[in-house]
CSV table of N, CA and C in Angstrom, one decimal:
chain,number,residue,atom,x,y,z
A,1454,MET,N,25.7,-34.6,11.5
A,1454,MET,CA,24.7,-35.2,10.7
A,1454,MET,C,23.8,-36.1,11.6
A,1455,ARG,N,24.5,-36.8,12.5
A,1455,ARG,CA,23.7,-37.7,13.3
A,1455,ARG,C,22.7,-37.0,14.2
A,1456,VAL,N,23.1,-35.8,14.8
A,1456,VAL,CA,22.2,-35.1,15.7
A,1456,VAL,C,21.0,-34.6,14.9
A,1457,SER,N,21.2,-34.0,13.7
A,1457,SER,CA,20.1,-33.5,12.9
A,1457,SER,C,19.2,-34.7,12.5
A,1458,ALA,N,19.7,-35.8,12.3
A,1458,ALA,CA,18.9,-37.0,11.9
A,1458,ALA,C,18.1,-37.4,13.1
A,1459,LEU,N,18.7,-37.3,14.3
A,1459,LEU,CA,17.9,-37.7,15.5
A,1459,LEU,C,16.8,-36.7,15.8
A,1460,LEU,N,17.1,-35.4,15.5
A,1460,LEU,CA,16.1,-34.4,15.7
A,1460,LEU,C,15.0,-34.5,14.8
A,1461,ALA,N,15.2,-35.0,13.6
A,1461,ALA,CA,14.2,-35.2,12.6
A,1461,ALA,C,13.3,-36.4,12.9
A,1462,LEU,N,13.7,-37.3,13.7
A,1462,LEU,CA,13.0,-38.5,14.0
A,1462,LEU,C,11.5,-38.3,14.5
A,1463,PRO,N,11.4,-37.4,15.5
A,1463,PRO,CA,10.0,-37.2,15.9
A,1463,PRO,C,9.1,-36.7,14.8
A,1464,TYR,N,9.6,-35.9,13.9
A,1464,TYR,CA,8.7,-35.4,12.9
A,1464,TYR,C,8.4,-36.5,11.9
A,1465,LEU,N,9.3,-37.4,11.6
A,1465,LEU,CA,9.1,-38.5,10.7
A,1465,LEU,C,8.1,-39.5,11.3
A,1466,ALA,N,8.1,-39.6,12.6
A,1466,ALA,CA,7.2,-40.5,13.3
A,1466,ALA,C,5.8,-40.0,13.4
A,1467,LEU,N,5.7,-38.7,13.4
A,1467,LEU,CA,4.4,-38.0,13.5
A,1467,LEU,C,4.0,-37.2,12.3
A,1468,PRO,N,3.8,-37.8,11.2
A,1468,PRO,CA,3.5,-36.9,10.0
A,1468,PRO,C,2.1,-36.3,10.2
A,1469,GLY,N,1.2,-36.9,10.9
A,1469,GLY,CA,-0.1,-36.3,11.1
A,1469,GLY,C,0.0,-35.1,12.0
A,1470,TYR,N,0.9,-35.1,12.9
A,1470,TYR,CA,1.1,-33.9,13.7
A,1470,TYR,C,1.4,-32.7,12.9
A,1471,ALA,N,2.3,-32.8,11.9
A,1471,ALA,CA,2.7,-31.7,11.1
A,1471,ALA,C,1.6,-31.3,10.2
A,1472,GLN,N,0.8,-32.2,9.7
A,1472,GLN,CA,-0.4,-31.8,9.0
A,1472,GLN,C,-1.4,-31.1,9.8
A,1473,ASP,N,-1.6,-31.5,11.1
A,1473,ASP,CA,-2.5,-30.8,12.0
A,1473,ASP,C,-2.0,-29.4,12.2
A,1474,GLN,N,-0.7,-29.3,12.4
A,1474,GLN,CA,-0.1,-28.0,12.7
A,1474,GLN,C,-0.4,-27.1,11.5
A,1475,ALA,N,-0.2,-27.6,10.3
A,1475,ALA,CA,-0.4,-26.8,9.0
A,1475,ALA,C,-1.8,-26.4,8.9
A,1476,ALA,N,-2.7,-27.3,9.2
A,1476,ALA,CA,-4.2,-27.0,9.1
A,1476,ALA,C,-4.6,-26.0,10.1
A,1477,GLN,N,-4.0,-26.1,11.4
A,1477,GLN,CA,-4.3,-25.1,12.4
A,1477,GLN,C,-3.8,-23.7,12.0
A,1478,GLU,N,-2.6,-23.7,11.4
A,1478,GLU,CA,-2.0,-22.4,11.0
A,1478,GLU,C,-2.9,-21.8,9.9
A,1479,THR,N,-3.4,-22.6,9.0
A,1479,THR,CA,-4.2,-22.1,7.9
A,1479,THR,C,-5.5,-21.6,8.4
A,1480,GLU,N,-6.1,-22.3,9.4
A,1480,GLU,CA,-7.4,-21.8,10.0
A,1480,GLU,C,-7.1,-20.5,10.8
A,1481,ARG,N,-6.0,-20.4,11.5
A,1481,ARG,CA,-5.6,-19.2,12.2
A,1481,ARG,C,-5.5,-18.0,11.3
A,1482,GLN,N,-4.8,-18.2,10.1
A,1482,GLN,CA,-4.6,-17.2,9.2
A,1482,GLN,C,-5.9,-16.7,8.6
A,1483,GLN,N,-6.8,-17.7,8.4
A,1483,GLN,CA,-8.2,-17.3,7.8
A,1483,GLN,C,-8.9,-16.5,8.9
A,1484,ARG,N,-8.9,-16.9,10.1
A,1484,ARG,CA,-9.5,-16.1,11.2
A,1484,ARG,C,-9.0,-14.7,11.3
A,1485,ILE,N,-7.7,-14.6,11.2
A,1485,ILE,CA,-7.0,-13.3,11.2
A,1485,ILE,C,-7.6,-12.4,10.1
A,1486,GLN,N,-7.6,-13.0,8.9
A,1486,GLN,CA,-8.1,-12.3,7.7
A,1486,GLN,C,-9.6,-11.8,7.9
A,1487,GLU,N,-10.4,-12.8,8.4
A,1487,GLU,CA,-11.8,-12.4,8.7
A,1487,GLU,C,-11.9,-11.3,9.7
A,1488,LEU,N,-11.1,-11.4,10.8
A,1488,LEU,CA,-11.2,-10.3,11.8
A,1488,LEU,C,-10.8,-9.0,11.2
A,1489,ARG,N,-9.7,-9.0,10.4
A,1489,ARG,CA,-9.3,-7.7,9.8
A,1489,ARG,C,-10.3,-7.2,8.8
A,1490,GLN,N,-11.0,-8.0,8.1
A,1490,GLN,CA,-12.1,-7.6,7.2
A,1490,GLN,C,-13.2,-7.0,8.0
A,1491,LEU,N,-13.6,-7.6,9.2
A,1491,LEU,CA,-14.6,-7.1,10.0
A,1491,LEU,C,-14.2,-5.7,10.6
A,1492,GLN,N,-13.0,-5.6,11.0
A,1492,GLN,CA,-12.5,-4.3,11.5
A,1492,GLN,C,-12.6,-3.2,10.4
A,1493,ARG,N,-12.2,-3.6,9.2
A,1493,ARG,CA,-12.3,-2.6,8.1
A,1493,ARG,C,-13.8,-2.2,7.9
A,1494,GLU,N,-14.7,-3.1,7.9
A,1494,GLU,CA,-16.1,-2.8,7.7
A,1494,GLU,C,-16.6,-2.0,8.8
A,1495,GLU,N,-16.2,-2.3,10.1
A,1495,GLU,CA,-16.7,-1.5,11.2
A,1495,GLU,C,-16.2,-0.1,11.1
A,1496,ARG,N,-14.9,0.1,10.7
A,1496,ARG,CA,-14.3,1.4,10.6
A,1496,ARG,C,-15.1,2.2,9.5
A,1497,ALA,N,-15.4,1.5,8.4
A,1497,ALA,CA,-16.1,2.2,7.3
A,1497,ALA,C,-17.5,2.6,7.7
A,1498,GLU,N,-18.2,1.8,8.5
A,1498,GLU,CA,-19.5,2.2,9.0
A,1498,GLU,C,-19.4,3.3,10.0
A,1499,ARG,N,-18.4,3.3,10.8
A,1499,ARG,CA,-18.2,4.5,11.8
A,1499,ARG,C,-17.9,5.7,11.0
A,1500,ARG,N,-17.1,5.7,10.0
A,1500,ARG,CA,-16.8,6.8,9.2
A,1500,ARG,C,-18.1,7.4,8.5
A,1501,GLN,N,-19.0,6.5,8.0
A,1501,GLN,CA,-20.2,6.9,7.4
A,1501,GLN,C,-21.1,7.6,8.4
A,1502,VAL,N,-21.2,7.0,9.6
A,1502,VAL,CA,-22.0,7.6,10.7
A,1502,VAL,C,-21.5,9.0,11.0
A,1503,ILE,N,-20.2,9.1,11.2
A,1503,ILE,CA,-19.6,10.4,11.6
A,1503,ILE,C,-19.8,11.4,10.4
A,1504,GLN,N,-19.6,11.0,9.2
A,1504,GLN,CA,-19.8,11.9,8.1
A,1504,GLN,C,-21.3,12.4,8.0
A,1505,ALA,N,-22.2,11.5,8.3
A,1505,ALA,CA,-23.6,11.9,8.3
A,1505,ALA,C,-23.9,12.9,9.4
A,1506,GLN,N,-23.3,12.7,10.5
A,1506,GLN,CA,-23.4,13.7,11.6
A,1506,GLN,C,-22.8,15.0,11.2
A,1507,LEU,N,-21.6,15.0,10.6
A,1507,LEU,CA,-21.0,16.2,10.2
A,1507,LEU,C,-21.8,17.0,9.2
A,1508,ASP,N,-22.5,16.2,8.3
A,1508,ASP,CA,-23.3,16.8,7.2
A,1508,ASP,C,-24.4,17.6,7.8
A,1509,THR,N,-24.9,17.3,9.0
A,1509,THR,CA,-26.0,18.0,9.6
A,1509,THR,C,-25.6,19.2,10.5
A,1510,LEU,N,-24.3,19.4,10.7
A,1510,LEU,CA,-23.8,20.5,11.5
A,1510,LEU,C,-23.9,21.8,10.8
A,1511,THR,N,-24.1,22.8,11.5
A,1511,THR,CA,-24.0,24.2,11.0
A,1511,THR,C,-22.6,24.6,10.9
A,1512,GLU,N,-22.3,25.7,10.2
A,1512,GLU,CA,-20.9,26.1,10.0
A,1512,GLU,C,-20.3,26.5,11.4
A,1513,GLU,N,-21.1,27.1,12.3
A,1513,GLU,CA,-20.7,27.5,13.6
A,1513,GLU,C,-20.3,26.2,14.4
A,1514,GLN,N,-21.1,25.2,14.3
A,1514,GLN,CA,-20.9,24.0,15.0
A,1514,GLN,C,-19.6,23.3,14.5
A,1515,LYS,N,-19.4,23.4,13.2
A,1515,LYS,CA,-18.2,22.8,12.6
A,1515,LYS,C,-17.0,23.5,13.1
A,1516,ALA,N,-17.0,24.9,13.1
A,1516,ALA,CA,-15.9,25.6,13.6
A,1516,ALA,C,-15.6,25.3,15.1
A,1517,ALA,N,-16.6,25.2,15.9
A,1517,ALA,CA,-16.5,24.9,17.3
A,1517,ALA,C,-15.8,23.5,17.5
A,1518,LEU,N,-16.3,22.6,16.7
A,1518,LEU,CA,-15.8,21.2,16.7
A,1518,LEU,C,-14.3,21.2,16.3
A,1519,GLN,N,-14.0,21.9,15.3
A,1519,GLN,CA,-12.6,22.0,14.8
A,1519,GLN,C,-11.7,22.6,15.9
A,1520,GLU,N,-12.2,23.7,16.5
A,1520,GLU,CA,-11.4,24.4,17.6
A,1520,GLU,C,-11.2,23.4,18.8
A,1521,ARG,N,-12.2,22.7,19.1
A,1521,ARG,CA,-12.1,21.7,20.2
A,1521,ARG,C,-11.1,20.6,19.9
A,1522,ARG,N,-11.1,20.1,18.7
A,1522,ARG,CA,-10.1,19.1,18.3
A,1522,ARG,C,-8.7,19.7,18.3
A,1523,GLN,N,-8.5,20.9,17.9
A,1523,GLN,CA,-7.2,21.5,17.9
A,1523,GLN,C,-6.7,21.7,19.4
A,1524,MET,N,-7.6,22.1,20.3
A,1524,MET,CA,-7.3,22.2,21.7
A,1524,MET,C,-6.9,20.8,22.3
A,1525,GLN,N,-7.6,19.8,21.9
A,1525,GLN,CA,-7.3,18.4,22.4
A,1525,GLN,C,-6.0,18.0,21.9
A,1526,ARG,N,-5.7,18.3,20.6
A,1526,ARG,CA,-4.5,17.9,20.0
A,1526,ARG,C,-3.3,18.6,20.6
A,1527,ARG,N,-3.5,19.9,20.9
A,1527,ARG,CA,-2.4,20.6,21.5
A,1527,ARG,C,-2.1,20.1,22.9
A,1528,ALA,N,-3.2,19.8,23.7
A,1528,ALA,CA,-3.0,19.3,25.0
A,1528,ALA,C,-2.3,17.9,25.0
A,1529,ARG,N,-2.7,17.1,24.1
A,1529,ARG,CA,-2.1,15.8,23.9
A,1529,ARG,C,-0.6,15.9,23.5
A,1530,ASN,N,-0.3,16.8,22.6
A,1530,ASN,CA,1.1,17.0,22.2
A,1530,ASN,C,1.9,17.6,23.4
A,1531,GLU,N,1.4,18.5,24.1
A,1531,GLU,CA,2.1,19.0,25.3
A,1531,GLU,C,2.4,17.9,26.3
A,1532,LYS,N,1.4,17.1,26.5
A,1532,LYS,CA,1.5,16.0,27.5
A,1532,LYS,C,2.6,15.1,27.0
A,1533,MET,N,2.6,14.7,25.7
A,1533,MET,CA,3.7,13.8,25.2
A,1533,MET,C,5.0,14.5,25.3
A,1534,ALA,N,5.1,15.8,25.1
A,1534,ALA,CA,6.4,16.5,25.1
A,1534,ALA,C,7.0,16.5,26.5
A,1535,ARG,N,6.1,16.5,27.5
A,1535,ARG,CA,6.6,16.5,28.9
A,1535,ARG,C,7.2,15.1,29.3
A,1536,GLY,N,6.8,14.1,28.6
A,1536,GLY,CA,7.3,12.7,28.8
A,1536,GLY,C,6.5,12.1,29.9
A,1537,PRO,N,6.9,10.9,30.3
A,1537,PRO,CA,6.2,10.2,31.4
A,1537,PRO,C,6.3,10.9,32.7
A,1538,GLN,N,5.2,11.0,33.4
A,1538,GLN,CA,5.1,11.7,34.7
A,1538,GLN,C,5.0,10.6,35.7
A,1539,ARG,N,5.8,10.7,36.7
A,1539,ARG,CA,5.7,9.8,37.8
A,1539,ARG,C,5.1,10.5,39.0
A,1540,ARG,N,4.2,9.8,39.6
A,1540,ARG,CA,3.5,10.3,40.8
A,1540,ARG,C,4.4,10.1,42.0
A,1541,SER,N,4.5,11.0,42.9
A,1541,SER,CA,5.3,10.9,44.0
A,1541,SER,C,4.5,11.2,45.3
A,1542,ASN,N,4.7,10.4,46.3
A,1542,ASN,CA,4.1,10.7,47.6
A,1542,ASN,C,4.9,11.6,48.5
A,1543,ARG,N,6.1,12.0,48.0
A,1543,ARG,CA,6.9,12.8,48.8
A,1543,ARG,C,6.4,14.2,48.9
A,1544,CYS,N,6.8,14.9,49.9
A,1544,CYS,CA,6.3,16.3,50.2
A,1544,CYS,C,6.9,17.2,49.1
A,1545,GLN,N,6.1,18.1,48.6
A,1545,GLN,CA,6.6,19.1,47.6
A,1545,GLN,C,7.0,20.3,48.4
A,1546,CYS,N,8.2,20.3,49.0
A,1546,CYS,CA,8.7,21.4,49.8
A,1546,CYS,C,9.6,22.3,49.0
A,1547,ASP,N,9.6,23.6,49.3
A,1547,ASP,CA,10.6,24.5,48.7
A,1547,ASP,C,11.8,24.5,49.6
A,1548,GLU,N,12.8,25.4,49.3
A,1548,GLU,CA,14.0,25.4,50.0
A,1548,GLU,C,13.9,25.8,51.5
A,1549,SER,N,12.9,26.6,51.8
A,1549,SER,CA,12.7,27.1,53.2
A,1549,SER,C,12.1,26.0,54.1
A,1550,GLY,N,11.7,24.9,53.5
A,1550,GLY,CA,11.2,23.8,54.3
A,1550,GLY,C,9.7,23.8,54.4
A,1551,ALA,N,9.0,24.9,53.9
A,1551,ALA,CA,7.6,25.0,53.9
A,1551,ALA,C,7.0,24.2,52.8
A,1552,ASP,N,5.9,23.6,53.1
A,1552,ASP,CA,5.2,22.8,52.1
A,1552,ASP,C,4.7,23.7,51.0
A,1553,ALA,N,5.0,23.4,49.8
A,1553,ALA,CA,4.6,24.3,48.7
A,1553,ALA,C,3.0,24.4,48.5
A,1554,THR,N,2.3,23.4,49.0
A,1554,THR,CA,0.9,23.4,48.9
A,1554,THR,C,0.2,24.3,50.0
A,1555,ASP,N,1.0,24.7,51.0
A,1555,ASP,CA,0.5,25.6,52.1
A,1555,ASP,C,0.4,27.0,51.7
A,1556,SER,N,0.9,27.5,50.5
A,1556,SER,CA,1.0,28.9,50.2
A,1556,SER,C,-0.3,29.5,50.0
């Protein structure tokens, strides 16, 4: 009990500090909410711009765009399936000792 009472002394001596902390936390939370709202608005604007662009595309252009997206998605999925790739400065030699890049 004594230790906890001693630990509480600085907070009792500095009530303004606790109020300042609470006010700062409130301001911080308000800024976070404002930033999130701005992000939502920006995303909505981007979606509107993209939708307007899509509305002007011909069916052939839409099909080409969809095909390109599918190719990008497949490439991304294949890359993720391979896992992290480490670059190596070592020689890429086969069993015969010849450099594989010399073929």
